[in-house]
Coordinates of N, CA, C and O and ligand atoms in Angstrom, one line a residue:
X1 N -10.5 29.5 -26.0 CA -10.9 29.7 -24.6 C -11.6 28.4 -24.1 O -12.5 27.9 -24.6
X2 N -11.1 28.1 -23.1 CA -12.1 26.9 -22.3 C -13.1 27.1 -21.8 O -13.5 28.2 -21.3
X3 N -13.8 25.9 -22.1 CA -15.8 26.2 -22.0 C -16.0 26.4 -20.7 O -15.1 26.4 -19.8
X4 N -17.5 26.7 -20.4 CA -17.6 26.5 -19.2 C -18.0 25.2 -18.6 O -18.3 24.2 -19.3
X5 N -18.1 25.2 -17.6 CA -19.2 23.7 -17.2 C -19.0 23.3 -15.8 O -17.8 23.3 -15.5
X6 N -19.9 22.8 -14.6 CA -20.1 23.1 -13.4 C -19.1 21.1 -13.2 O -18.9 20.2 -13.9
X7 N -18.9 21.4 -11.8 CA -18.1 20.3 -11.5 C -18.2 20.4 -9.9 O -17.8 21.5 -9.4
X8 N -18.6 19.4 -9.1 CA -18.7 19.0 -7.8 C -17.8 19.1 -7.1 O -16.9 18.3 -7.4
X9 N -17.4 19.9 -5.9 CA -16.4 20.2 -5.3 C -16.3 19.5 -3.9 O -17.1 19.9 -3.1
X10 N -15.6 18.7 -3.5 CA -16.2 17.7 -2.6 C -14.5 18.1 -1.6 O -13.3 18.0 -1.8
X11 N -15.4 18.6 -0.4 CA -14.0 19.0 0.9 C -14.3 18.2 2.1 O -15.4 17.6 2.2
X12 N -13.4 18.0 3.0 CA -13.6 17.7 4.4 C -13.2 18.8 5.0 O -12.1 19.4 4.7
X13 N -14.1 19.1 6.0 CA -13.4 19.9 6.8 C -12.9 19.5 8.2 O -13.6 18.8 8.9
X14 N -11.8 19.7 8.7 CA -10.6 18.9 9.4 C -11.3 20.1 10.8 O -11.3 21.3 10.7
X15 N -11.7 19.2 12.1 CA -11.9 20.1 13.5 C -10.8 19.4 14.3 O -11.2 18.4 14.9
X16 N -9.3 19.8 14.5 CA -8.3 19.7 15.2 C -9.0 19.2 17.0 O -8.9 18.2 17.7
X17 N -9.6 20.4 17.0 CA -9.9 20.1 18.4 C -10.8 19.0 18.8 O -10.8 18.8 20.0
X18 N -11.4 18.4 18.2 CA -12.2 17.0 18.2 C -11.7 15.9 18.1 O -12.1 14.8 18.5
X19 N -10.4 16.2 17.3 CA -9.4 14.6 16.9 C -8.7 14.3 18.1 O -8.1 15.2 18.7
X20 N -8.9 13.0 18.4 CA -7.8 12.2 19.7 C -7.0 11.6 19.0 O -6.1 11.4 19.8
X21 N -6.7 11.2 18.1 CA -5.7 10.9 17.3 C -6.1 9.0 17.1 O -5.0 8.3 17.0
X22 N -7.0 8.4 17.1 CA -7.4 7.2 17.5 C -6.8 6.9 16.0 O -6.5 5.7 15.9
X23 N -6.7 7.5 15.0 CA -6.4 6.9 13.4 C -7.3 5.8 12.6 O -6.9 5.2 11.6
X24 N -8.5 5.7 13.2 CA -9.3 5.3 12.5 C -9.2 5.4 10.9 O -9.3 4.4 10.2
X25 N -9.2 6.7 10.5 CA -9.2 7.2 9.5 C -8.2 6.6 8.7 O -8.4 6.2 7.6
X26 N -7.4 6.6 9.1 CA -5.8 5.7 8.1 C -6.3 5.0 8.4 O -7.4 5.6 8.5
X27 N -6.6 3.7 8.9 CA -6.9 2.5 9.0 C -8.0 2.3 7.8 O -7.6 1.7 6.8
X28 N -9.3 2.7 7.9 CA -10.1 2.5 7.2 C -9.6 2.7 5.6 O -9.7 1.9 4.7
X29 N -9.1 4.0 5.5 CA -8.4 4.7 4.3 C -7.6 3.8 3.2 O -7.6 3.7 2.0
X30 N -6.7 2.9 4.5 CA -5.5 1.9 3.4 C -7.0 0.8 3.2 O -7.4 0.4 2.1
X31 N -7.5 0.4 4.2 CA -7.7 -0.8 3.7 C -9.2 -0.8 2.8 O -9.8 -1.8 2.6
X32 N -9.5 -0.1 2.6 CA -10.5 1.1 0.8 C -9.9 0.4 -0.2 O -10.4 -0.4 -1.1
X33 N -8.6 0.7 0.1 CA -7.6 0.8 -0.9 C -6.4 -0.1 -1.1 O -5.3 0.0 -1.8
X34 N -6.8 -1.1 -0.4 CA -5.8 -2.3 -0.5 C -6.7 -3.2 -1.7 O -7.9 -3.1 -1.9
X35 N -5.9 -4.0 -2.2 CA -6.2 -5.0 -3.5 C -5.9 -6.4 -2.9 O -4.8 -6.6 -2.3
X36 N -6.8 -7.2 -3.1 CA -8.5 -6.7 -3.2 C -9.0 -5.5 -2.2 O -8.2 -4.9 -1.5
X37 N -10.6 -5.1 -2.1 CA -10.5 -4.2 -1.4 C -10.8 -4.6 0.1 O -11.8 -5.3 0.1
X38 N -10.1 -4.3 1.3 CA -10.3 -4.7 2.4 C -9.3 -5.9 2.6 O -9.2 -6.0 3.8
X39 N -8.7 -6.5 2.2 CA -7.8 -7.8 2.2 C -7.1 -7.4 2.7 O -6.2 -8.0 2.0
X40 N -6.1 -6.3 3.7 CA -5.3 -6.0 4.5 C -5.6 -4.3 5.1 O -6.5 -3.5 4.8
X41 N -4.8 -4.3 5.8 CA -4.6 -2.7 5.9 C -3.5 -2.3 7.0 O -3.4 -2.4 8.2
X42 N -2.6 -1.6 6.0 CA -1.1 -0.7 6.4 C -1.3 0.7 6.3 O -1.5 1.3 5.3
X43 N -1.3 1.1 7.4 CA -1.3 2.8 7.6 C -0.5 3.7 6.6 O -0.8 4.8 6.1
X44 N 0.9 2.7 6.3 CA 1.3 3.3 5.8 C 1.2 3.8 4.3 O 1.9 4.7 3.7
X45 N -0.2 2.9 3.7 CA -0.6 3.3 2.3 C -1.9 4.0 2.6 O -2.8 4.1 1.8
X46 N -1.8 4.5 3.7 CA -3.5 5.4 4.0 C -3.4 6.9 2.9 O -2.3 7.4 2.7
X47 N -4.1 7.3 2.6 CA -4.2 8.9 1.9 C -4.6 9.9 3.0 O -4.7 11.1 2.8
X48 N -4.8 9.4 4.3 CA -4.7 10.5 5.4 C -3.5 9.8 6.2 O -3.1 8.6 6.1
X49 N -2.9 10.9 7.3 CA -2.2 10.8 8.2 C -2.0 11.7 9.4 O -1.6 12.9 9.3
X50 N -2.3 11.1 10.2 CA -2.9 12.1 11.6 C -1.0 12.3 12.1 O -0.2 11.4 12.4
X51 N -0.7 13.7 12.1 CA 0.2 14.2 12.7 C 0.2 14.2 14.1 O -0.9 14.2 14.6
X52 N 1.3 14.1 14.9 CA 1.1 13.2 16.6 C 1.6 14.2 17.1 O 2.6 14.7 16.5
X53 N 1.1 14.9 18.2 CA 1.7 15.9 18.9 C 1.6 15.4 20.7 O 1.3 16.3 21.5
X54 N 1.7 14.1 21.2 CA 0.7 13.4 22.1 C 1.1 14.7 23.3 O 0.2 15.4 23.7
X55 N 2.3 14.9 23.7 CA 2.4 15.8 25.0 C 2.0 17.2 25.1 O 2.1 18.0 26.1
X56 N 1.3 17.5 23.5 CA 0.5 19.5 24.1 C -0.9 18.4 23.5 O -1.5 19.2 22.8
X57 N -1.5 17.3 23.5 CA -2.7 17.0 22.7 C -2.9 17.5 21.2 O -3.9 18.2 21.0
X58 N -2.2 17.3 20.5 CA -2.3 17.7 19.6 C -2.4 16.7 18.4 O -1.4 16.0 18.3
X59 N -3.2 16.4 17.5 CA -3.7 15.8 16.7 C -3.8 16.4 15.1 O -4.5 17.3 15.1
X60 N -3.3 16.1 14.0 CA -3.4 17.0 13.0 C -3.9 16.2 11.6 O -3.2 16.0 10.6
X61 N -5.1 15.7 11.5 CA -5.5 15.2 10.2 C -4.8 15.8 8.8 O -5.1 17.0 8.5
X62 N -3.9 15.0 8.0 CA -3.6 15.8 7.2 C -3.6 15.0 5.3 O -2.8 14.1 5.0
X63 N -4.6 15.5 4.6 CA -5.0 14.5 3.0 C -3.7 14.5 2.5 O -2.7 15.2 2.9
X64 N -3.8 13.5 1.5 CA -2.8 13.5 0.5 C -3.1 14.2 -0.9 O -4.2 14.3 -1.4
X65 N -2.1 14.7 -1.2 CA -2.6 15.7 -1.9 C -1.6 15.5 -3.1 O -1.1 14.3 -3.2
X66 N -1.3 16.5 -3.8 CA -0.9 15.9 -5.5 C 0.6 15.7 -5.5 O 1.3 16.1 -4.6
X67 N 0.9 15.1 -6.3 CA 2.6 14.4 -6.8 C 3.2 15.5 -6.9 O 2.7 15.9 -8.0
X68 N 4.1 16.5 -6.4 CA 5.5 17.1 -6.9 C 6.6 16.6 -7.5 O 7.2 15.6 -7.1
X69 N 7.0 17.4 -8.6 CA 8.5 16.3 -8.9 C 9.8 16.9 -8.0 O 10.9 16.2 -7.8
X70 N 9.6 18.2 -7.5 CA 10.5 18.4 -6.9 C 10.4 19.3 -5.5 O 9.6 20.3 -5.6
X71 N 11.0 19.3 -4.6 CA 11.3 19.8 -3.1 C 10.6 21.3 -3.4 O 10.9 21.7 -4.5
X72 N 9.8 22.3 -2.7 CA 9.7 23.2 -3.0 C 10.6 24.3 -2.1 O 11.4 24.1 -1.2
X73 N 10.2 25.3 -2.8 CA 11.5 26.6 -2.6 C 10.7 27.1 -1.3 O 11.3 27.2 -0.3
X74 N 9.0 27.6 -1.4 CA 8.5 28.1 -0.4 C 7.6 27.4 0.9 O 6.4 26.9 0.7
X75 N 8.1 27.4 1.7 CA 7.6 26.3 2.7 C 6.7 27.3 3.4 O 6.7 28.5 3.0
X76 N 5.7 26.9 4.7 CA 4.8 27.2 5.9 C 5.4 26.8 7.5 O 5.6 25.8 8.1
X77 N 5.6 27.8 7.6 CA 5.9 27.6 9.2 C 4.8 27.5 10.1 O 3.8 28.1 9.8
X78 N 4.9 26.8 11.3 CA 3.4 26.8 12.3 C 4.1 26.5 13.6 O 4.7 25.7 14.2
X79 N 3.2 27.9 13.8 CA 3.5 27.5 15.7 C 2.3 27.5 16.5 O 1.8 28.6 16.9
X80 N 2.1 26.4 16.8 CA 0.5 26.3 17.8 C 1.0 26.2 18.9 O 2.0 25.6 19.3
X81 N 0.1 27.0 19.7 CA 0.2 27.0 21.5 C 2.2 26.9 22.2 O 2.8 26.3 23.1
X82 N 2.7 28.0 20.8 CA 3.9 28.6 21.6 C 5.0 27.2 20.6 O 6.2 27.3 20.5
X83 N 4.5 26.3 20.3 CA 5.8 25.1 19.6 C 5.7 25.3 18.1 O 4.7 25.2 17.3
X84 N 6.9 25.6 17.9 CA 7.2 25.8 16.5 C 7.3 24.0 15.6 O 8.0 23.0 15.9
X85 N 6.5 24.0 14.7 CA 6.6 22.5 13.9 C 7.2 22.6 12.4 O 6.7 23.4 11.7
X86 N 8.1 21.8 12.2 CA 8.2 21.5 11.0 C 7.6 21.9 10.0 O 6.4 21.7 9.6
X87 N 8.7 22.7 9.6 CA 8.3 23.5 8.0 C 7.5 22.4 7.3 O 6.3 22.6 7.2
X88 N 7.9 21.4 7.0 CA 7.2 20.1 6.3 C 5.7 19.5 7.2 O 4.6 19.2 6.7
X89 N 6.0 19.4 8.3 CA 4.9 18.9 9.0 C 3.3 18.7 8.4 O 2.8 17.6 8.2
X90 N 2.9 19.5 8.4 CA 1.0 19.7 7.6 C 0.9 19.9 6.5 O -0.1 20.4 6.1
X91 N 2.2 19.4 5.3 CA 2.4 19.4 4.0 C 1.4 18.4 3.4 O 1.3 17.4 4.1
X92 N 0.8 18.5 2.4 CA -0.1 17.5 1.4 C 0.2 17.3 0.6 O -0.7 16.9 -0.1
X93 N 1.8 17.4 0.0 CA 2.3 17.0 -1.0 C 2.9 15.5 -0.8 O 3.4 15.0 0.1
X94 N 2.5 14.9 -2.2 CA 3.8 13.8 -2.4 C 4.8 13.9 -2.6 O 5.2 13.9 -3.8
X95 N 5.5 14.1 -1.8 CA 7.2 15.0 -2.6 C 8.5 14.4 -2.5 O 8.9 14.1 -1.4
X96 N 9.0 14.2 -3.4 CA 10.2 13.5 -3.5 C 11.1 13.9 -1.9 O 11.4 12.9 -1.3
X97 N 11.4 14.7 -1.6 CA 12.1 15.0 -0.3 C 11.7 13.8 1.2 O 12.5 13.6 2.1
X98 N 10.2 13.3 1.2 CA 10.0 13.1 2.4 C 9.3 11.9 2.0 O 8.8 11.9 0.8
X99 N 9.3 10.5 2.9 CA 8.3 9.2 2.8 C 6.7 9.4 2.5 O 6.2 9.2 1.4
X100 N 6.1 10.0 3.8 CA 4.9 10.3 3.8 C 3.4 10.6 2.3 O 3.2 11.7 1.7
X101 N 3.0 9.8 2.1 CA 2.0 9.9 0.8 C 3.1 9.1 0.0 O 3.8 9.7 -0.8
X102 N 3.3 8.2 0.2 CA 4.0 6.9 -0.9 C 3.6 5.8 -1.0 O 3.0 5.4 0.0
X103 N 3.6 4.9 -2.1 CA 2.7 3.3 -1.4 C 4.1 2.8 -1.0 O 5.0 3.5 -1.5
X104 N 4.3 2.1 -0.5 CA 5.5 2.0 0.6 C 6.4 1.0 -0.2 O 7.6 0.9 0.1
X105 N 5.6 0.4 -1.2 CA 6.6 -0.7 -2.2 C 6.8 -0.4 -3.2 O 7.8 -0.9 -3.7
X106 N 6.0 0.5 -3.9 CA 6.3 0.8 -5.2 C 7.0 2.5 -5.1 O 7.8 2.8 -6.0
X107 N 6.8 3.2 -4.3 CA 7.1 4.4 -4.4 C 6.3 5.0 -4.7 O 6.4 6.1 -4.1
X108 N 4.9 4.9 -5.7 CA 4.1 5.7 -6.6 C 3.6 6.6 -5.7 O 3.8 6.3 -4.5
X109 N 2.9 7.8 -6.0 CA 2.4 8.7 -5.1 C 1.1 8.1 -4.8 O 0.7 7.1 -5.4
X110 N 0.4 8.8 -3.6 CA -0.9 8.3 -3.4 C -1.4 9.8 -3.2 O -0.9 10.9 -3.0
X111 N -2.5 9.4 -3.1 CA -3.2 10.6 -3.4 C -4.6 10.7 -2.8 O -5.3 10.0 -3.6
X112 N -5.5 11.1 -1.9 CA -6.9 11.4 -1.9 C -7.8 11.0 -2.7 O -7.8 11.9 -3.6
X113 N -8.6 10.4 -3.0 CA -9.4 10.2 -4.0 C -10.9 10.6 -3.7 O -11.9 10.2 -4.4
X114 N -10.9 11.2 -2.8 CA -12.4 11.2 -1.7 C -13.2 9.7 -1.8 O -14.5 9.8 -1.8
X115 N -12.7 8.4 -1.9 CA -13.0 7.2 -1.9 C -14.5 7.1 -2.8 O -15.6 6.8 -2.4
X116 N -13.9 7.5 -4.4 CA -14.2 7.3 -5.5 C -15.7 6.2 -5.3 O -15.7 5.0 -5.0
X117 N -16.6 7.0 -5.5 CA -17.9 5.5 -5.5 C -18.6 5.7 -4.6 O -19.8 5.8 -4.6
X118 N -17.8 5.7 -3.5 CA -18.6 5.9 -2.2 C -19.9 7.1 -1.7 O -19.7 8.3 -1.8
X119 N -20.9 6.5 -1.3 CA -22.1 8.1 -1.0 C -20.7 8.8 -0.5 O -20.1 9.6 -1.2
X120 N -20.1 8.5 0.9 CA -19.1 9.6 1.5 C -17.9 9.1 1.5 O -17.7 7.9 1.1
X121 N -17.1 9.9 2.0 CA -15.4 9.5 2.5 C -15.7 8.6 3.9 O -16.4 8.8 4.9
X122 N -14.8 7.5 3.5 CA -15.0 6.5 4.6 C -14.6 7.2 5.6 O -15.3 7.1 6.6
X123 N -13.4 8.4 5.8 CA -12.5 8.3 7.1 C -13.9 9.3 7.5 O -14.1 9.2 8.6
X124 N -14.5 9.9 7.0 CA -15.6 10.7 7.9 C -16.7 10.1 8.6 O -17.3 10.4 9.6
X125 N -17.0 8.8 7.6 CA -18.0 7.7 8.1 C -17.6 7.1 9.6 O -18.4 7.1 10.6
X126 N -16.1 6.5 9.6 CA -15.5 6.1 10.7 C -14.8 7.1 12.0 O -14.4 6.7 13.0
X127 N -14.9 8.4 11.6 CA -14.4 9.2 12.6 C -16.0 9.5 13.7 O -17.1 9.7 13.6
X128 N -15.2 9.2 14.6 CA -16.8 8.2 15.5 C -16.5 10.1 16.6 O -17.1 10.2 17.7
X129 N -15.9 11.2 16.2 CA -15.2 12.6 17.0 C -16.1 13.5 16.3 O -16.4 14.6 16.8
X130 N -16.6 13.2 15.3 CA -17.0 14.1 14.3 C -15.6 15.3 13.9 O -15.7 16.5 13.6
X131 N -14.8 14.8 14.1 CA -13.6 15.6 13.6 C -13.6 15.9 12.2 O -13.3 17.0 11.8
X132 N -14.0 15.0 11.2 CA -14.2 15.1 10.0 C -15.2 15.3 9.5 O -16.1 14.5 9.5
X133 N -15.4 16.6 8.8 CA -16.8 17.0 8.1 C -17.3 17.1 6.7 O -17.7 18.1 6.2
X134 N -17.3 16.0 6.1 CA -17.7 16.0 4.5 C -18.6 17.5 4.1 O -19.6 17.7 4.8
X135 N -18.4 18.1 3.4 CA -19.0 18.9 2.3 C -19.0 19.1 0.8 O -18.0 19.5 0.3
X136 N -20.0 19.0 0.3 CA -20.1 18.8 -1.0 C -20.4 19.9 -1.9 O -21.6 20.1 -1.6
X137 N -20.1 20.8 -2.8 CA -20.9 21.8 -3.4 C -21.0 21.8 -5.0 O -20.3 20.9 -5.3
X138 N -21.4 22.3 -5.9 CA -21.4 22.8 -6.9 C -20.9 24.0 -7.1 O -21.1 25.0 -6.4
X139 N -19.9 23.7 -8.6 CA -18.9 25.2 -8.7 C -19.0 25.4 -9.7 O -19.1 24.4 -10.3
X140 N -19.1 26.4 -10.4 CA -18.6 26.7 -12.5 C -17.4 27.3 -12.2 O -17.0 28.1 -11.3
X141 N -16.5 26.2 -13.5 CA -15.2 25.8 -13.5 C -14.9 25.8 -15.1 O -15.6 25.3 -15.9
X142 N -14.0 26.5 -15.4 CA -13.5 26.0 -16.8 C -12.6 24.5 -16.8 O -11.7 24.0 -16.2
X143 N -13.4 24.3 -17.8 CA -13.2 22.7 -18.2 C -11.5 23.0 -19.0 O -11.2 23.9 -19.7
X144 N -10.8 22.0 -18.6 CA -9.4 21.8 -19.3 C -9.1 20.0 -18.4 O -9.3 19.4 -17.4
X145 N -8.5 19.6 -19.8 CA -8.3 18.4 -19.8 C -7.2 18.1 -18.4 O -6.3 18.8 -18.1
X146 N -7.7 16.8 -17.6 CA -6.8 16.6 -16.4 C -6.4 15.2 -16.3 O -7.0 14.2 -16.6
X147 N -4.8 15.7 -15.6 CA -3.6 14.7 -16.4 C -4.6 13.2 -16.1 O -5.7 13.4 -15.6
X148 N -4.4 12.3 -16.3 CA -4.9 10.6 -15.9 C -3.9 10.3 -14.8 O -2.8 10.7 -14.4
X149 N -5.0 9.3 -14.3 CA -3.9 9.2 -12.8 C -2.9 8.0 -13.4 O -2.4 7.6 -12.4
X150 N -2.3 7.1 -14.6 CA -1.6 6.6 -15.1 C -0.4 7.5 -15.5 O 0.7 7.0 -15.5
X151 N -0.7 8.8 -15.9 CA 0.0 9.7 -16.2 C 1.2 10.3 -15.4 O 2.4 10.5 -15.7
X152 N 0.5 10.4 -14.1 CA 0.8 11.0 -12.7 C 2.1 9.9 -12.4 O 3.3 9.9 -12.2
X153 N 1.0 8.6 -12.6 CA 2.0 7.5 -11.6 C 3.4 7.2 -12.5 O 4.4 6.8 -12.0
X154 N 3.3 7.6 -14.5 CA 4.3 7.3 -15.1 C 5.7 8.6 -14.5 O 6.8 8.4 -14.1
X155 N 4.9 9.7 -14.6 CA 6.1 10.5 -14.3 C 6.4 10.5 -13.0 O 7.5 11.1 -13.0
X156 N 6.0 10.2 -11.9 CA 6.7 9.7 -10.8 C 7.8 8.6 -11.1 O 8.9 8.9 -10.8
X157 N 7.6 7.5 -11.6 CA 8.3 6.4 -12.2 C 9.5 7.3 -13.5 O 9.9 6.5 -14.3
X158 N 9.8 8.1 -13.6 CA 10.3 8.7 -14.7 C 11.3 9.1 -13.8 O 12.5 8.6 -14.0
X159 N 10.9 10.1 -12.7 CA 11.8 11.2 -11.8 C 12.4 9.7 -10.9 O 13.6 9.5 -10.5
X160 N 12.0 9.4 -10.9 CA 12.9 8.2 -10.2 C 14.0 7.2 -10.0 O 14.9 6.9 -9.2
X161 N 13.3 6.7 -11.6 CA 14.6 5.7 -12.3 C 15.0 6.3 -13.5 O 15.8 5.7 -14.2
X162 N 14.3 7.5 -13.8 CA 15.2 8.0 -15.1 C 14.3 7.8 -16.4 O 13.9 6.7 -16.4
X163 N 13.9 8.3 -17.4 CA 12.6 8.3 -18.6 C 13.3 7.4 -19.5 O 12.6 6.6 -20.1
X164 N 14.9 7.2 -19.7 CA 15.4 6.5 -20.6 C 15.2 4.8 -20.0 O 15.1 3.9 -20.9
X165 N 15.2 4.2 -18.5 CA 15.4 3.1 -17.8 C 13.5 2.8 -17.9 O 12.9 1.8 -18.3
X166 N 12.9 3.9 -17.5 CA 11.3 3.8 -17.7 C 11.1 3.2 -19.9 O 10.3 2.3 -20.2
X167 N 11.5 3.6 -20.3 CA 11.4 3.2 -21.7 C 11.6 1.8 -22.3 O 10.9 1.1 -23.1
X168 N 13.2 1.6 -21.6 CA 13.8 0.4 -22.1 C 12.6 -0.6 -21.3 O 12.3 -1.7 -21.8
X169 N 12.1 -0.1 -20.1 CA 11.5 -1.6 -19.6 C 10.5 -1.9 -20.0 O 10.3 -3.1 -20.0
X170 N 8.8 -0.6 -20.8 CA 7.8 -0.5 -21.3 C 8.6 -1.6 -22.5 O 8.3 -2.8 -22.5
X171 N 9.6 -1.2 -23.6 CA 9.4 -1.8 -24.6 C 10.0 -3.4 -23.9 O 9.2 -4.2 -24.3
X172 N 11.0 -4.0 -23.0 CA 10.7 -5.4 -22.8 C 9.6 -5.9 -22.6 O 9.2 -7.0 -23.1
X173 N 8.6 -4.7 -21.5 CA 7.3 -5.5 -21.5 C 6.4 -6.0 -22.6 O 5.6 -6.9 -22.8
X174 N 6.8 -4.9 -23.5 CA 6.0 -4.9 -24.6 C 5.8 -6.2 -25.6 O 4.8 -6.8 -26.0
X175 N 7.1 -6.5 -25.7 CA 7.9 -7.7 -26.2 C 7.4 -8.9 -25.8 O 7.2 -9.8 -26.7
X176 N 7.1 -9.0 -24.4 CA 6.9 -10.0 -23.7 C 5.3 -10.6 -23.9 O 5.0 -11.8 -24.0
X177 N 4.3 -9.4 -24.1 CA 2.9 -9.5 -24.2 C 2.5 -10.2 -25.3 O 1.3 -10.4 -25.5
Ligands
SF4_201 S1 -10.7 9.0 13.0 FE1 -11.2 11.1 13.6 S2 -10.5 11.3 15.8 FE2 -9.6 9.4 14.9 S3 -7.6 10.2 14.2 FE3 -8.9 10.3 12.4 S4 -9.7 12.4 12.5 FE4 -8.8 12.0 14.5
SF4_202 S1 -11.6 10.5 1.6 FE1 -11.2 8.3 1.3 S2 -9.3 8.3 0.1 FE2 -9.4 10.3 1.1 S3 -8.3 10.1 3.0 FE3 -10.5 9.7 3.4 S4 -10.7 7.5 3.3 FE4 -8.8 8.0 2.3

């Protein structure tokens, strides 16, 4: 049986109706996380992405959330103020079916990290709306080992080019070192 032992639960809470959609938050978010840190920033490697609805005002902060290897069977429908959106729309998966939560050159998933280090999450620091509301708690959790994010990024790399094409190239690299 897995032990017990307490672990920090760290959420944002997302107020739709406060967001103007200004995207601060991706902005800040990629360039956290650009190498070096701050030395660019592309939205499109942000771990948030504000959903655009500009003609009902609608704004939809939405995290990146974990790697799927494949399309799911059960989807969420949503219809605010009478418009039906995209089954996919406010999805927080990296999922092989759609771009969104990808680093835009490698493919690898990206993911949330609540900006590891930081007292807070930048995009809440920078959300000047208070749309974004950091909260932190303590939980008791059974402890069980969690995958490495090397892990994550190999088997994305697996589902993509294949485990036998992923192999042959680890051992050239290997070769090479
Ligand atoms: S920074 Fe705040 S107001 Fe601007 S898009 Fe992000 S959540 Fe919305
Ligand atoms: S908490 Fe940090 S990593 Fe997560 S979306 Fe906000 S800025 Fe990006």
């Amino acid at each position: 049986m897995a032990d017990k032992g307490t672990k920090q639960v760290k959420t944002i809470r997302v107020d739709v109706d406060k967001c103007n959609g200004c995207r601060a938050c991706e902005v800040v978010c990629s360039a956290f996380h650009a190498a070096p840190r701050y030395s660019s920033n592309n939205t499109a490697r942000a771990r948030i992405r504000v959903i655009h609805d500009p003609l009902r005002d609608l704004y939809v902060p939405v995290y990146a959330g974990d790697y799927v290897v494949a399309e799911c069977a059960g989807r969420d429908r949503y219809t605010i103020d009478g418009k039906e959106y995209d089954e996919c729309a406010f999805c927080r998966a990296s999922c092989p079916s759609r771009e969104i939560f990808k680093e835009p050159d490698s493919g690898l998933p990206l993911k949330c990290d609540m900006c590891e280090g930081e007292e807070q999450p930048l995009c809440v620091k920078w959300c000047i709306n208070d749309a974004l509301i950091y909260e932190a708690r303590e939980e008791e959790v059974e402890e069980e080992a969690k995958p490495e994010e090397i892990e994550i990024g190999l088997e994305a790399l697996a589902d993509k080019h294949g485990l036998q094409k992923l192999l042959d190239t680890v051992a050239r690299m290997s070769k090479k070192a």
